[in-house]
JSON list of C-alpha atoms in Angstrom, two decimals:
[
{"chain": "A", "resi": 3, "resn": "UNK", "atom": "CA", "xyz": [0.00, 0.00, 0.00]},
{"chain": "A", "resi": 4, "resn": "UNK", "atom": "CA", "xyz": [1.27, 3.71, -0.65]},
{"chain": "A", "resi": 5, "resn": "UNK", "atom": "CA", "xyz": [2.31, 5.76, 2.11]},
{"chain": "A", "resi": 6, "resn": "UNK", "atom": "CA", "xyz": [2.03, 9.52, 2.13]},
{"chain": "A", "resi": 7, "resn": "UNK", "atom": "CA", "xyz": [5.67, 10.70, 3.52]},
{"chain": "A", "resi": 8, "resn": "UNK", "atom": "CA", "xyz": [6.83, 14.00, 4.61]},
{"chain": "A", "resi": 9, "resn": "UNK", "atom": "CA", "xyz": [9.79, 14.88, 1.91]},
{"chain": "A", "resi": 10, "resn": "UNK", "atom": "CA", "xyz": [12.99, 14.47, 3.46]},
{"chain": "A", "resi": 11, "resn": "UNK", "atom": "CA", "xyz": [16.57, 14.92, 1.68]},
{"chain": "A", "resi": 12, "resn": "UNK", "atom": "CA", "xyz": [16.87, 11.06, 1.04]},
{"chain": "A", "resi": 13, "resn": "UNK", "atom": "CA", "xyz": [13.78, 11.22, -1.59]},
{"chain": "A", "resi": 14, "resn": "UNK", "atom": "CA", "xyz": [15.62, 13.34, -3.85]},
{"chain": "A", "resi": 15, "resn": "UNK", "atom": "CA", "xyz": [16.58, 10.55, -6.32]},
{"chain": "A", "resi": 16, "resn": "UNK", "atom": "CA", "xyz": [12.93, 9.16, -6.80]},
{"chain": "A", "resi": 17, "resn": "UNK", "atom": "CA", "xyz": [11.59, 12.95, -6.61]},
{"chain": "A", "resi": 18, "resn": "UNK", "atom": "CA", "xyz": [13.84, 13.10, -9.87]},
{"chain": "A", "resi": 19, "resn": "UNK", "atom": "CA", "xyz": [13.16, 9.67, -11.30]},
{"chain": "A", "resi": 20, "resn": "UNK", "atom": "CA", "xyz": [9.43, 10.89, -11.15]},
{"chain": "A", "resi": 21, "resn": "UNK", "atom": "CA", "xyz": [9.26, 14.11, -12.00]},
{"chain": "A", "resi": 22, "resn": "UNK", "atom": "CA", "xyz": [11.89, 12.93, -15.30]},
{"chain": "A", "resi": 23, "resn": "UNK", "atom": "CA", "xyz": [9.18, 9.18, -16.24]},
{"chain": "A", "resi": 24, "resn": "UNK", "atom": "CA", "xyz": [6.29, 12.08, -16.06]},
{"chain": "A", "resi": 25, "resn": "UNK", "atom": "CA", "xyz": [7.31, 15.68, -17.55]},
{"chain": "A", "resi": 26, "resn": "UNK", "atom": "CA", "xyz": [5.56, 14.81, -20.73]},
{"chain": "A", "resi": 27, "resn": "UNK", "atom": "CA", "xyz": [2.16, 13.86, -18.95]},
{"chain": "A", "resi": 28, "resn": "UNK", "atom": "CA", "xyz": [2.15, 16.70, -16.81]},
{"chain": "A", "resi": 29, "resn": "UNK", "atom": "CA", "xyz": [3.06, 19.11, -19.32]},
{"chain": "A", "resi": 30, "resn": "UNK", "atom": "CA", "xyz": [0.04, 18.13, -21.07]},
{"chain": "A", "resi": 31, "resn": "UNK", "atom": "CA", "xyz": [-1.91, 19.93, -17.97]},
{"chain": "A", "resi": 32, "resn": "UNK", "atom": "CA", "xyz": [-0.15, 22.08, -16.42]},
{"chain": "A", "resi": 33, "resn": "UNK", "atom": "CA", "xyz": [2.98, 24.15, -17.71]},
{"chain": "A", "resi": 34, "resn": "UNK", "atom": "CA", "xyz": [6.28, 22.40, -18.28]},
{"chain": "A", "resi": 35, "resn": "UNK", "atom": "CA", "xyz": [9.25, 22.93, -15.60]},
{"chain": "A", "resi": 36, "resn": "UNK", "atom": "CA", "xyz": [11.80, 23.77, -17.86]},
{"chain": "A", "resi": 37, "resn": "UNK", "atom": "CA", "xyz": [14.93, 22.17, -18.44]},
{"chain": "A", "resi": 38, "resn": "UNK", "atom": "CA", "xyz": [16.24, 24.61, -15.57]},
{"chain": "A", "resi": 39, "resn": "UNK", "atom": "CA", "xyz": [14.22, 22.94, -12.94]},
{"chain": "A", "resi": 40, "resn": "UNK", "atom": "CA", "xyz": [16.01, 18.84, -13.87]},
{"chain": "A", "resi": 41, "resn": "UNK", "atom": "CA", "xyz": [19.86, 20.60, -14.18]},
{"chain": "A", "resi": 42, "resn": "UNK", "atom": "CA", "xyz": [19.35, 22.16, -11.00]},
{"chain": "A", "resi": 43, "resn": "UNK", "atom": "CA", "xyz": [16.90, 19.51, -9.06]},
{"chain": "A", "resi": 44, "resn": "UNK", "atom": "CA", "xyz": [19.59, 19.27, -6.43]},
{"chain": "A", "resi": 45, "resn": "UNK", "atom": "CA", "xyz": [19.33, 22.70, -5.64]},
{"chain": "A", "resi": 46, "resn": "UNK", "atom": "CA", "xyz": [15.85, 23.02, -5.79]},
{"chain": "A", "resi": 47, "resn": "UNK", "atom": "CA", "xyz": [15.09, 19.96, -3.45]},
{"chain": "A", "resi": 48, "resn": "UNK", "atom": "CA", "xyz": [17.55, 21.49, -0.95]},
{"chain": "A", "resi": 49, "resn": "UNK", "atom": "CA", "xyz": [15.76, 24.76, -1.03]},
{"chain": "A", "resi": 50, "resn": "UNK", "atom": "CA", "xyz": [12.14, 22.57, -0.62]},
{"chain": "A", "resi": 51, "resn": "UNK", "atom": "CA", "xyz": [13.46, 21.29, 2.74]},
{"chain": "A", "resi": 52, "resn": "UNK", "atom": "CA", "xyz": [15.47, 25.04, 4.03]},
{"chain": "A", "resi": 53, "resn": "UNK", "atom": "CA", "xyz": [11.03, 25.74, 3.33]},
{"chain": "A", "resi": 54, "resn": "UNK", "atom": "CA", "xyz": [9.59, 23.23, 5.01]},
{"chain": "A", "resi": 55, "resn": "UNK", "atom": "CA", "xyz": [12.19, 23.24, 8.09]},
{"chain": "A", "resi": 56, "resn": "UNK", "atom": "CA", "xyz": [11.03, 27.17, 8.32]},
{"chain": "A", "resi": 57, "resn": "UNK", "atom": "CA", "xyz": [7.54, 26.19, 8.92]},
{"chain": "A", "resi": 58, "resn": "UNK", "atom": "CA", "xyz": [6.21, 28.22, 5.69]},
{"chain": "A", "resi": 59, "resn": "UNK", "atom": "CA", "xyz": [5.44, 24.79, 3.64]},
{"chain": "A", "resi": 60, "resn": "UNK", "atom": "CA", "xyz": [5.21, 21.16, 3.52]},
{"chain": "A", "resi": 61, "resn": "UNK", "atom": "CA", "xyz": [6.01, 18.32, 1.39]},
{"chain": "A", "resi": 62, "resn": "UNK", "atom": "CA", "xyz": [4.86, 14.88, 0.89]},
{"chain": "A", "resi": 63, "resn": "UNK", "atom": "CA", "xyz": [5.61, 12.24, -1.50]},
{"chain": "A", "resi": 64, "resn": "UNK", "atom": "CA", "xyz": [3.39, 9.45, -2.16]},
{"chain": "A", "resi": 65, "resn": "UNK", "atom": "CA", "xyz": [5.89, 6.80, -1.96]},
{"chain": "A", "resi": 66, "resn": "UNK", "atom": "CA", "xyz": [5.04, 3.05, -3.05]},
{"chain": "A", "resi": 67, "resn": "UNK", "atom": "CA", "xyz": [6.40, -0.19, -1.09]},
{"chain": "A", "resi": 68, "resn": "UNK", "atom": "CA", "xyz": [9.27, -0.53, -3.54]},
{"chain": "A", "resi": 69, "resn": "UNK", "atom": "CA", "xyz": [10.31, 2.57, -3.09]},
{"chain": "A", "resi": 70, "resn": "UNK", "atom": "CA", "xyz": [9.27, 4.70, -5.94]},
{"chain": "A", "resi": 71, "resn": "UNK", "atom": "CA", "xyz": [7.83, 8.08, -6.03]},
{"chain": "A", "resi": 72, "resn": "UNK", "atom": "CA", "xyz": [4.09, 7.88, -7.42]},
{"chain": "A", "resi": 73, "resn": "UNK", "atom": "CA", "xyz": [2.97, 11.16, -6.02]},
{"chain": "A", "resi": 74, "resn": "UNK", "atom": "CA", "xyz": [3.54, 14.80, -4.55]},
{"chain": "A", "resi": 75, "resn": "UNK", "atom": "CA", "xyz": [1.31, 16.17, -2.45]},
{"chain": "A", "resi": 76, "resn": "UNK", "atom": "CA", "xyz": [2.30, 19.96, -0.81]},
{"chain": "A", "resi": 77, "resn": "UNK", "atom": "CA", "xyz": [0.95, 22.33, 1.15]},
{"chain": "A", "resi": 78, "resn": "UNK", "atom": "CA", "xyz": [2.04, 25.93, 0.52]},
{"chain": "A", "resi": 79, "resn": "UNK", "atom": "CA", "xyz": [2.10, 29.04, 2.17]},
{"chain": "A", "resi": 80, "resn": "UNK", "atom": "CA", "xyz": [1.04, 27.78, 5.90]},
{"chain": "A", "resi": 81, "resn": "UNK", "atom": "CA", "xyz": [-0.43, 31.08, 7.37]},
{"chain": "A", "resi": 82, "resn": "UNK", "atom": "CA", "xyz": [-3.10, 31.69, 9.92]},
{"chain": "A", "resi": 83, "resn": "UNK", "atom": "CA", "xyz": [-4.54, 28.28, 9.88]},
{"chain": "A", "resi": 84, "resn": "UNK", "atom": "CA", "xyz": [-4.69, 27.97, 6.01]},
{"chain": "A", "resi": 85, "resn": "UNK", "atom": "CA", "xyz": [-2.46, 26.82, 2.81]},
{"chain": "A", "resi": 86, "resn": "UNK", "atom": "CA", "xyz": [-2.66, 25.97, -0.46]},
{"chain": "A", "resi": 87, "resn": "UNK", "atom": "CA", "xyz": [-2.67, 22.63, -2.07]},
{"chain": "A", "resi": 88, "resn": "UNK", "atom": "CA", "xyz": [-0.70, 21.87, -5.08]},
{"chain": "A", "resi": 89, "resn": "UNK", "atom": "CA", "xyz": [-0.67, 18.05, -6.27]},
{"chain": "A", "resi": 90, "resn": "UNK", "atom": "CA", "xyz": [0.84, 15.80, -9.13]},
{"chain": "A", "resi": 91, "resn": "UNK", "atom": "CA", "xyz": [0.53, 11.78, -9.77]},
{"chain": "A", "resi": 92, "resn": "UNK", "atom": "CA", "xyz": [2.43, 9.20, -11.74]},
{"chain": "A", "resi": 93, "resn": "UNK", "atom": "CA", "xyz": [0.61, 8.63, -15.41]},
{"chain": "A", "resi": 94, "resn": "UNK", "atom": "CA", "xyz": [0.83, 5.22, -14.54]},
{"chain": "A", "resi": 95, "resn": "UNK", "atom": "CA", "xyz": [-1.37, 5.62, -11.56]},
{"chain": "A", "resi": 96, "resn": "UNK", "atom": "CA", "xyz": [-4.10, 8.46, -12.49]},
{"chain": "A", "resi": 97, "resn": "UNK", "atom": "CA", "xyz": [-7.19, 7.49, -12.35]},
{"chain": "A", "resi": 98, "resn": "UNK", "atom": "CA", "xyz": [-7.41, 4.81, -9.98]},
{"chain": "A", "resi": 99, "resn": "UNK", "atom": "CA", "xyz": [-8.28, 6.76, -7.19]},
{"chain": "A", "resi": 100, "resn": "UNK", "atom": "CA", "xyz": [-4.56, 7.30, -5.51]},
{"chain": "A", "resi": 101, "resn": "UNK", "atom": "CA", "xyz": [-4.27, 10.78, -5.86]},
{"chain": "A", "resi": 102, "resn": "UNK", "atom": "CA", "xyz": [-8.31, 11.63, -4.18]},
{"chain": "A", "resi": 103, "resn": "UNK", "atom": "CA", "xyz": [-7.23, 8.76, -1.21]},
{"chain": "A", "resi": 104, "resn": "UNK", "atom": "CA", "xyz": [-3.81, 10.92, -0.85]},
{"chain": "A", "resi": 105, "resn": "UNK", "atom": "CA", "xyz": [-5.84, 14.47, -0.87]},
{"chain": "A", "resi": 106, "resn": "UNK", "atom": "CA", "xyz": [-7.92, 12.97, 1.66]},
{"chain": "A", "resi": 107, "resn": "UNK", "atom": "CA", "xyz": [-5.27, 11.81, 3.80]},
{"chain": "A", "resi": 108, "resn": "UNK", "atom": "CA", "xyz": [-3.15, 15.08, 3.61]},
{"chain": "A", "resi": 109, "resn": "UNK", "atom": "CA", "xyz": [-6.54, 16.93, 4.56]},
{"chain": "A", "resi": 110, "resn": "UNK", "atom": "CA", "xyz": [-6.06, 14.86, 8.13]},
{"chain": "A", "resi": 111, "resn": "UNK", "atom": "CA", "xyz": [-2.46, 15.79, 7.93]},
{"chain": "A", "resi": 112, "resn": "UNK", "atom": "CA", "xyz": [-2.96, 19.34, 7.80]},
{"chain": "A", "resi": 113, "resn": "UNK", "atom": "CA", "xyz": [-5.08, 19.42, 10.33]},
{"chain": "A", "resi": 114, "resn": "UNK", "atom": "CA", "xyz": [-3.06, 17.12, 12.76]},
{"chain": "A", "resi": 115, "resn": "UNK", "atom": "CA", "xyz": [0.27, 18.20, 12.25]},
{"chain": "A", "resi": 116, "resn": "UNK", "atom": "CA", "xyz": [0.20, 21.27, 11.19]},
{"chain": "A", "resi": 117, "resn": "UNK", "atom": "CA", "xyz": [-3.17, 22.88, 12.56]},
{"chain": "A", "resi": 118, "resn": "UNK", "atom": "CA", "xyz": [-4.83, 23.63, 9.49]},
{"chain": "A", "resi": 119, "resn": "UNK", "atom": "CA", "xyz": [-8.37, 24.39, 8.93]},
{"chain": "A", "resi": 120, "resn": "UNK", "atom": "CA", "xyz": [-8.77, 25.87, 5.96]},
{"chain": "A", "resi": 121, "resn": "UNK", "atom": "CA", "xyz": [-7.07, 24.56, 2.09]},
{"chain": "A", "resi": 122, "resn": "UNK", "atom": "CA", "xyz": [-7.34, 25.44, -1.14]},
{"chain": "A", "resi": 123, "resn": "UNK", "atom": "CA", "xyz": [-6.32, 24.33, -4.54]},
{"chain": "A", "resi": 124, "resn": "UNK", "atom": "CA", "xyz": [-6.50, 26.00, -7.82]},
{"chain": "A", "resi": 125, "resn": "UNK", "atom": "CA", "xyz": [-7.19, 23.66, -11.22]},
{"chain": "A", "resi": 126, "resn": "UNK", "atom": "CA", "xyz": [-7.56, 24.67, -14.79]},
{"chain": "A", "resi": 127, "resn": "UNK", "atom": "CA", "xyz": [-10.76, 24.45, -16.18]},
{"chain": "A", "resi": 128, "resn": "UNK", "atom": "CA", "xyz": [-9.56, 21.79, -18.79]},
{"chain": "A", "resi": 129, "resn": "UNK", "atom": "CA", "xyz": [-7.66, 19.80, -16.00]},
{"chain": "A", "resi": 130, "resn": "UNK", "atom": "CA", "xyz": [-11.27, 17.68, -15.07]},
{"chain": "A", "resi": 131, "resn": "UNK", "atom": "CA", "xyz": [-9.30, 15.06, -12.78]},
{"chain": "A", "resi": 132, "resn": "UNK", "atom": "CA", "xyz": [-8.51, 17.42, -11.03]},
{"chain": "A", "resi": 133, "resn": "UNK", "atom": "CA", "xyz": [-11.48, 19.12, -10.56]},
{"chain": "A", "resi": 134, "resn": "UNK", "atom": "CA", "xyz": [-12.93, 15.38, -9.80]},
{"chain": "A", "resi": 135, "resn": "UNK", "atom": "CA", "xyz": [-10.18, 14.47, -6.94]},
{"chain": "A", "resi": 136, "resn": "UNK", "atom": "CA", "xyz": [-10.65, 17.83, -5.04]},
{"chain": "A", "resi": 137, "resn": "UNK", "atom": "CA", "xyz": [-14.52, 17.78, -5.30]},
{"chain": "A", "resi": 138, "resn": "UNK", "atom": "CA", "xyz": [-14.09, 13.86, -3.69]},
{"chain": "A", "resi": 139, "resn": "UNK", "atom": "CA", "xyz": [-11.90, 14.84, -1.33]},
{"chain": "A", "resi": 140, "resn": "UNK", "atom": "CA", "xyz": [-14.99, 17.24, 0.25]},
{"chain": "A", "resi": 141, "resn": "UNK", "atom": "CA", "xyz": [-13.24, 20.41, -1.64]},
{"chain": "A", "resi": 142, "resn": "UNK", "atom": "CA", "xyz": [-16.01, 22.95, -3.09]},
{"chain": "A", "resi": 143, "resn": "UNK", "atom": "CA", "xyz": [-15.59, 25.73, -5.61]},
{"chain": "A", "resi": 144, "resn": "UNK", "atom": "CA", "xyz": [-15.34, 29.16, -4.92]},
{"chain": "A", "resi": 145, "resn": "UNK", "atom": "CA", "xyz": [-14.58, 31.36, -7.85]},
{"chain": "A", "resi": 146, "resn": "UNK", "atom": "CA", "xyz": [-11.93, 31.74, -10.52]},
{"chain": "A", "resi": 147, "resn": "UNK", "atom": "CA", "xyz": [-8.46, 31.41, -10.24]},
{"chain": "A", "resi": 148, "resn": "UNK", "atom": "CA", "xyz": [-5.61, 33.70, -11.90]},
{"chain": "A", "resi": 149, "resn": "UNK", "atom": "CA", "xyz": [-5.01, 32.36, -15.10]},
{"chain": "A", "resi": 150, "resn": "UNK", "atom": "CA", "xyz": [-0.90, 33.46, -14.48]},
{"chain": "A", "resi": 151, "resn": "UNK", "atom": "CA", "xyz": [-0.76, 30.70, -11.97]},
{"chain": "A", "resi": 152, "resn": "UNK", "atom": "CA", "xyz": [-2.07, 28.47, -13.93]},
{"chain": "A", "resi": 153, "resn": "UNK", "atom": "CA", "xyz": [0.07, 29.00, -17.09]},
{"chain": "A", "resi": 154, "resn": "UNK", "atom": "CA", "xyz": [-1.94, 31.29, -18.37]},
{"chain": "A", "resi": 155, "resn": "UNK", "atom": "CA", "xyz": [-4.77, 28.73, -18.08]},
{"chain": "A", "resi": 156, "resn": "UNK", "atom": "CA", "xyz": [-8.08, 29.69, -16.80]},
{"chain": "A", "resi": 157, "resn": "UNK", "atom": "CA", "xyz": [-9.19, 28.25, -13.77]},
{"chain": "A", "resi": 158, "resn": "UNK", "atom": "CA", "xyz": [-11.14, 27.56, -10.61]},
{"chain": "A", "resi": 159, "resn": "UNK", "atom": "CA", "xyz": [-10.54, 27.81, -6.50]},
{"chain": "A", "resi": 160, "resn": "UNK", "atom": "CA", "xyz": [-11.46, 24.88, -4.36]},
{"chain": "A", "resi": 161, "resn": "UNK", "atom": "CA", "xyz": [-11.65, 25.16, -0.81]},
{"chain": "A", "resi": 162, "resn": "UNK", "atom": "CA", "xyz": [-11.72, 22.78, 2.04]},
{"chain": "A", "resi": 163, "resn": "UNK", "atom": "CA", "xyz": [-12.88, 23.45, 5.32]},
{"chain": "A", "resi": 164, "resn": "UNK", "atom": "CA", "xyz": [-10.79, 21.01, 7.67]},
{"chain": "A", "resi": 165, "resn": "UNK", "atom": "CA", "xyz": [-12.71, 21.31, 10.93]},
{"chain": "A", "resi": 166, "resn": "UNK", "atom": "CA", "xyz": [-16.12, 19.57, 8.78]},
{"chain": "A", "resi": 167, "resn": "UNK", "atom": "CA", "xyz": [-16.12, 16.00, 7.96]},
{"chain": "A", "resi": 168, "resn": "UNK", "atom": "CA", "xyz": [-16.04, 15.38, 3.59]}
]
């Protein structure tokens, strides 16, 4: 079974290996990395965990029993009892209910470790698995999101009240 892990500096090489196997699938949704983003992954993962260790973010991979990464989950900008949810899945793996039963279980997260009660998520209107996980994960939509963080996409706010059962 898949466990939900915070990110720690030892996940860097299946971060990689995951984010490499799946840049063409998620670049069909959202907008590509860059090559920037794999020449400097080192870097970047370092600077991840200098966030989370401040208290401003948090990071979770999905992580299966071999070992392999088949998910991030992260919760951004942890302020006054709220954040913002950003996700991504495997190809291999979409659509068989992983990433809603990983939402779900970073909702309790959220509210248990880090003493959330309120999260949202922004999707693109096109992206309609997304839409799908966060409205079975008890998300609701609440108005349109900034098409410049979507990649110029336009898009919609969920919202999830933590302290009310899904």
């Amino acid at each position: 079974m898949p466990e939900l892990k915070q990110l720690n500096a030892g996940h860097a090489p299946a971060v990689l290996a995951f984010e490499l196997a799946n840049r063409a699938y998620f670049a069909a949704s959202v907008s590509d990395r860059g090559d920037e983003f794999y020449h400097h992954f080192a870097d970047r993962h370092s600077a991840l965990l200098a966030e989370q260790e401040a208290g401003v973010c948090a990071f979770y991979v999905l992580v299966a029993e071999e070992g392999s990464v088949l998910g991030r989950f992260n919760l951004y900008d942890l302020e006054d009892g709220a954040a913002d949810l950003g996700y991504r899945v495997a190809q291999h793996v979409a659509g068989r209910g992983v990433a809603t039963a990983a939402v779900r279980e970073l909702c309790r997260l959220a509210t248990v470790r880090h003493g959330l009660r309120t999260l949202r998520a922004a999707t693109a209107l096109a992206n309609a698995a997304s839409q799908k996980v966060l409205t079975k994960a008890g998300f609701v939509s609440v108005g349109p999101a900034d098409p410049a963080g979507l990649g110029g996409k336009p898009g919609t706010w969920y919202q999830r009240d933590l302290t009310l059962r899904p």
